[in-house]
Each structure stands twice: as structure tokens, then as C-alpha cells.
CSV table of C-alpha atoms in Angstrom, one decimal:
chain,number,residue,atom,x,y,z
A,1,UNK,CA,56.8,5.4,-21.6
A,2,UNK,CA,53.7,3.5,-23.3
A,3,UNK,CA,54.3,0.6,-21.2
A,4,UNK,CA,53.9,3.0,-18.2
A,5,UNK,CA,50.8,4.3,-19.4
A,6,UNK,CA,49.2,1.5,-20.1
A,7,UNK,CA,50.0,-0.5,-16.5
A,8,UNK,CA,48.5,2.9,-15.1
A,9,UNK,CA,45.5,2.5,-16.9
A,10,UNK,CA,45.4,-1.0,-16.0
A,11,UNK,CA,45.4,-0.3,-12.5
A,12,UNK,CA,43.2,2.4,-12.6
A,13,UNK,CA,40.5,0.7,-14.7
A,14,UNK,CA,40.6,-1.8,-11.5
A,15,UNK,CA,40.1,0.7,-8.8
A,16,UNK,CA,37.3,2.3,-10.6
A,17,UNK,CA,35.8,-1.0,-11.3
A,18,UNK,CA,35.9,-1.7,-7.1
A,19,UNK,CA,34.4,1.8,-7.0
A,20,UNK,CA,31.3,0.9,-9.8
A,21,UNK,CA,30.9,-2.5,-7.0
A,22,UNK,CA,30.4,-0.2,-3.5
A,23,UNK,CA,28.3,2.3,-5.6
A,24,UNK,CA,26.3,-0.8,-6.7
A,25,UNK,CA,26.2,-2.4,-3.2
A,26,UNK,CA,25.2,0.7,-1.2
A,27,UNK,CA,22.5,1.5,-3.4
A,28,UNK,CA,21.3,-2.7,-3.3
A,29,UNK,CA,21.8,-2.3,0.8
A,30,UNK,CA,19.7,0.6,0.8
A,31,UNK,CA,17.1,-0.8,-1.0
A,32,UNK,CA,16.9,-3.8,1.3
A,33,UNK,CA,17.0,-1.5,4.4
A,34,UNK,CA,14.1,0.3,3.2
A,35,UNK,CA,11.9,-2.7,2.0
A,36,UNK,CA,13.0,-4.1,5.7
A,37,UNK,CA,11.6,-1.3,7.2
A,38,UNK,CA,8.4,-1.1,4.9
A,39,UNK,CA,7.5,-4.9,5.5
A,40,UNK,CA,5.4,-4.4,8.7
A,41,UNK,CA,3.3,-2.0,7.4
A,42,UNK,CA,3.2,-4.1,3.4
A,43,UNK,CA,2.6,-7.1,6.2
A,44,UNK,CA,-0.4,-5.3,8.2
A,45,UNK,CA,-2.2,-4.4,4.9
A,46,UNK,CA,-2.1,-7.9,4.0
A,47,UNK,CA,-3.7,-9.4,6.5
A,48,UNK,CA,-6.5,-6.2,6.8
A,49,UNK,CA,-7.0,-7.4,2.7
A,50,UNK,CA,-7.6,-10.6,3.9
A,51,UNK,CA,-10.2,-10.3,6.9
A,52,UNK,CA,-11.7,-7.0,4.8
A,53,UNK,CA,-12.3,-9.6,1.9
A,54,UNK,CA,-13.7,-12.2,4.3
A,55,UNK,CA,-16.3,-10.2,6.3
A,56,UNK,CA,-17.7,-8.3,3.2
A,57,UNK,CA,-17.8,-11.6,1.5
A,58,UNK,CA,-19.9,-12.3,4.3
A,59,UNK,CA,-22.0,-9.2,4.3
A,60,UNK,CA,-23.7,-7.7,7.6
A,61,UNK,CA,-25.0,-10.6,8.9
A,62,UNK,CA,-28.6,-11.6,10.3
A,63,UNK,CA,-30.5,-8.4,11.4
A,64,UNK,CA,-29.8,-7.3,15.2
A,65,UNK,CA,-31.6,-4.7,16.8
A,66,UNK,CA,-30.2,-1.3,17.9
A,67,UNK,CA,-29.7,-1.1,21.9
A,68,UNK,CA,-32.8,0.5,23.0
A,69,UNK,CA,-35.1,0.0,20.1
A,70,UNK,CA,-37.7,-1.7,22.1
A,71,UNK,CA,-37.8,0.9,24.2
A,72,UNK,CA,-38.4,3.6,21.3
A,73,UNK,CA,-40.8,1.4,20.1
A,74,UNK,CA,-42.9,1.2,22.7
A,75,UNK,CA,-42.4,5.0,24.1
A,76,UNK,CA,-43.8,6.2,20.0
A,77,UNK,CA,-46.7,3.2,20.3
A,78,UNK,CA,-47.7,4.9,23.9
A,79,UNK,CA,-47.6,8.6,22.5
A,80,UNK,CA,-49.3,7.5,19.2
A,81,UNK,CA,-52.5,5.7,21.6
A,82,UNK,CA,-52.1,8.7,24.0
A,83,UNK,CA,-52.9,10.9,21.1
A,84,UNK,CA,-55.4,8.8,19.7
A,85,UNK,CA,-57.0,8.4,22.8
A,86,UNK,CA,-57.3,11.8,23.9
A,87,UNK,CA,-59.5,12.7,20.1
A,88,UNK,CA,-61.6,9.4,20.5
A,89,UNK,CA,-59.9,7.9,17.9
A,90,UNK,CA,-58.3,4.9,19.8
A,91,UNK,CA,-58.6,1.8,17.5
A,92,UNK,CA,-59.5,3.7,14.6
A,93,UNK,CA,-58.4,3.6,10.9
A,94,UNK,CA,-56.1,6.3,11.3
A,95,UNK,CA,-55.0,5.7,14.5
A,96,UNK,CA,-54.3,1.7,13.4
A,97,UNK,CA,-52.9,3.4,10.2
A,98,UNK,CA,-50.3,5.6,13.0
A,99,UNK,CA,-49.5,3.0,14.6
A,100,UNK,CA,-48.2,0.9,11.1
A,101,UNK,CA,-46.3,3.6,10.0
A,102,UNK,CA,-44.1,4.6,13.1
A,103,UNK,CA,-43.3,0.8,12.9
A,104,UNK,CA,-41.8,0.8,10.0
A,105,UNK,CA,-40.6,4.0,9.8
A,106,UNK,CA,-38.6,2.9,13.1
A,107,UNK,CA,-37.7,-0.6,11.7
A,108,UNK,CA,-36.2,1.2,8.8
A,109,UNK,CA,-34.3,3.5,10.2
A,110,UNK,CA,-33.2,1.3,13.2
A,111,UNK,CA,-32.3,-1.3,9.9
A,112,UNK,CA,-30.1,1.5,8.8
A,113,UNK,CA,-28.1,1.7,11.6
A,114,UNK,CA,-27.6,-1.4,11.6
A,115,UNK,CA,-26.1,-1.5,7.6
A,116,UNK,CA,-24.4,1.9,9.2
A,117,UNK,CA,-22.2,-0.2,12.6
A,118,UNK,CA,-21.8,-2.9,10.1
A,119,UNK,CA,-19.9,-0.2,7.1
A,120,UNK,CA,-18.2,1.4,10.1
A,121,UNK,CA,-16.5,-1.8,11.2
A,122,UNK,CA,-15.1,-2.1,8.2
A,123,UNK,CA,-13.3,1.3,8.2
A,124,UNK,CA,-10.1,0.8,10.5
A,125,UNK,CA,-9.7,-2.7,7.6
A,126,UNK,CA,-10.1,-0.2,5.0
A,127,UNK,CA,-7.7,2.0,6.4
A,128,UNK,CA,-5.3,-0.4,7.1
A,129,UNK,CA,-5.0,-2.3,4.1
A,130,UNK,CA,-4.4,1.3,2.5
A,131,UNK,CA,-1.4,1.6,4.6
A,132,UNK,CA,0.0,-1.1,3.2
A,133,UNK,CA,-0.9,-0.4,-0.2
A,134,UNK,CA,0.8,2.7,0.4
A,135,UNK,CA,3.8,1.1,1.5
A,136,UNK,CA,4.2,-1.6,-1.2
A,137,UNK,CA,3.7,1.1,-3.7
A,138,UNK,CA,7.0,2.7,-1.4
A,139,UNK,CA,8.7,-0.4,-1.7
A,140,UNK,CA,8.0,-1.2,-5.9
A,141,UNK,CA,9.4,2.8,-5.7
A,142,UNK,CA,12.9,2.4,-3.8
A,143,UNK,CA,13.1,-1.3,-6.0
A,144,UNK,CA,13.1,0.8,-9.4
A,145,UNK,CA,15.0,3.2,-7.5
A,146,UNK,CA,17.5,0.6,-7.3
A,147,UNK,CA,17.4,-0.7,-10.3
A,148,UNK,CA,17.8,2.4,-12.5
A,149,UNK,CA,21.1,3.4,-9.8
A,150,UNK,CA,22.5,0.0,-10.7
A,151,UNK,CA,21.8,0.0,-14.3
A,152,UNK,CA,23.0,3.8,-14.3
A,153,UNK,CA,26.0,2.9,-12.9
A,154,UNK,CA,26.5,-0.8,-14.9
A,155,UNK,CA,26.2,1.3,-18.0
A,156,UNK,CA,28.9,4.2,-17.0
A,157,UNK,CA,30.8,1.4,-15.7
A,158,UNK,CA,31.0,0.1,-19.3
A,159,UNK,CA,31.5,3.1,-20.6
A,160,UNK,CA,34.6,3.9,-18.9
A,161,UNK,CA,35.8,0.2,-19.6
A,162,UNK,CA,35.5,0.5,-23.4
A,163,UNK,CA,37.5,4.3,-22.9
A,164,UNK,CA,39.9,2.8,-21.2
A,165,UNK,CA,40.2,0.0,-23.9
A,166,UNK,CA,40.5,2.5,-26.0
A,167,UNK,CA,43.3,4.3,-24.4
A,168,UNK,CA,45.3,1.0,-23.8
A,169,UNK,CA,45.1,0.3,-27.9
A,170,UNK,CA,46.1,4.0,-28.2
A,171,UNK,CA,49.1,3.4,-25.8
A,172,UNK,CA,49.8,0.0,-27.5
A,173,UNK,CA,49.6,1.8,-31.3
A,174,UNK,CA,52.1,4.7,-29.8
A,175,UNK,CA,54.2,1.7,-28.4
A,176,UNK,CA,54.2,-0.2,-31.6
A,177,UNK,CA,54.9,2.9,-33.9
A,178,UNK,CA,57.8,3.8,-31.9
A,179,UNK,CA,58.7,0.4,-32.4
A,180,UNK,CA,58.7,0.0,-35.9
A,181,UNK,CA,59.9,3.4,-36.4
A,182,UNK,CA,63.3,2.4,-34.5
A,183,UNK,CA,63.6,-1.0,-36.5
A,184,UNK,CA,62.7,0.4,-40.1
């Protein structure tokens, strides 16, 4: 009967071994499926990174006036002398004085929207490379994922080797004491 028992344990030690395997494949197939799927995305943020990096490496750029500047420049400059004009004042301190500070109020704030398109254009880089960010933080998640299924799995897999180790020396003792108790 011993002998039985221990072929049986043989054999099933091997189909539970073939089981560990699938487990261990599935789980390594459905890690690669899902850093498949996440590569366009990891791939996309890359390459936003890269041209993100480049352009605010670069900065804004030379100084470009806003479409239709001129024309607010002028249109203030014409009320200011209107103004001025009406009082007297045209040419005056405070109308010279008027006249300086709607410039550079203007050139400031028109400067502003300048930094303002050039920040904005940087947005759909930023938003991309944090898509890929995202998903390369998916795919470091589904590779530990993985790893701590496999490992789970190795270690059972052990496990149940060394039981069943330790059943076959049990069977072989049982085997062997029936043995000797027949020859002594």
C-alpha cells in the first residue's frame, strides 16, 4: 500500500506543479497585456516631457505684440489728447505725464499676455506628459502586481513541494517499518 501512496503523491505533486506554471503564466501574460495596452499613453508623455523640457528651456521667446495693440494704443493716446485738449492742457506736464503712463500701463499689461499665451501653450504638454506619468505609475503598479502573484505563488508552490516531501518520507518510513517488522 505505501508504494501506492507514494506514486500518487508523485503524480500529484506533478500536476500541481503544471498548475503553480499556468497560474504563474496567466498572471506574467496579464501583466504584459496591460503594459501593452498602457505603452501609447507611457509613449505620449514621453515625448510631451521632451518638447515641454525644450520650449521652457527656451522660455517665451522675443517680445510680440498682442493683435490689436496698436490700435488700443493709439485709440487711449487720442482720448488722453482729446481730454487734454478740451481743458487747455494739450502739451502740458500732466497731460505729457497721461500720456507716459497709459503707455506703460498698456505695455505692461499687453507684456502680460503675452507671458500669459506663452504659459497657456504649455498646458495641453503639461497635461499630457501627466497622462503618461499616470500610466507608467499604472504600469510600475500591474509589474509589482505581478511580481508579488508569482512570488505568492513560487512560495506556496514550495510549500506544497516540501509537504509532499514530507509525505513521501512518511510513506517510505511506513514502507520501511512494515518491512523490517516482517524480517525481524
Amino acid at each position: 500500500m505505501p508504494v501506492f501512496s507514494a506514486v500518487g503523491e508523485l503524480l500529484g505533486m506533478d500536476e500541481r506543479d503544471k498548475g503553480y506554471d499556468q497560474a504563474q503564466n496567466t498572471i506574467w501574460k496579464m501583466y504584459k497585456q496591460a503594459r501593452e495596452d498602457l505603452a501609447p499613453w507611457r509613449e505620449s508623455g514621453g515625448r510631451a516631457v521632451t518638447e515641454l523640457e525644450k520650449r521652457v528651456m527656451a522660455g517665451p521667446g522675443d517680445y510680440t505684440r498682442s493683435p490689436g495693440y496698436q490700435f488700443r494704443f493709439n485709440e487711449g493716446q487720442r482720448a488722453l489728447n482729446a481730454n487734454y485738449a478740451s481743458q487747455g492742457a494739450l502739451g502740458s506736464g500732466a497731460h505729457k505725464k497721461a500720456l507716459m503712463q497709459y503707455g506703460q500701463n498698456l505695455a505692461t499689461e499687453d507684456y502680460e499676455r503675452f507671458l500669459d499665451r506663452y504659459y497657456r501653450s504649455l498646458t495641453p504638454l503639461q497635461t499630457l506628459s501627466g497622462l503618461g506619468l499616470s500610466a507608467a505609475g499604472t504600469t510600475v503598479g500591474a509589474g509589482q502586481n505581478a511580481a508579488r502573484g508569482i512570488a505568492g505563488l513560487q512560495i506556496e508552490q514550495a510549500a506544497d513541494r516540501a509537504s509532499s516531501f514530507g509525505n513521501l518520507m512518511g510513506i517510505a518510513g511506513e514502507g520501511l517499518g512494515s518491512l523490517f517488522g516482517k524480517i525481524f
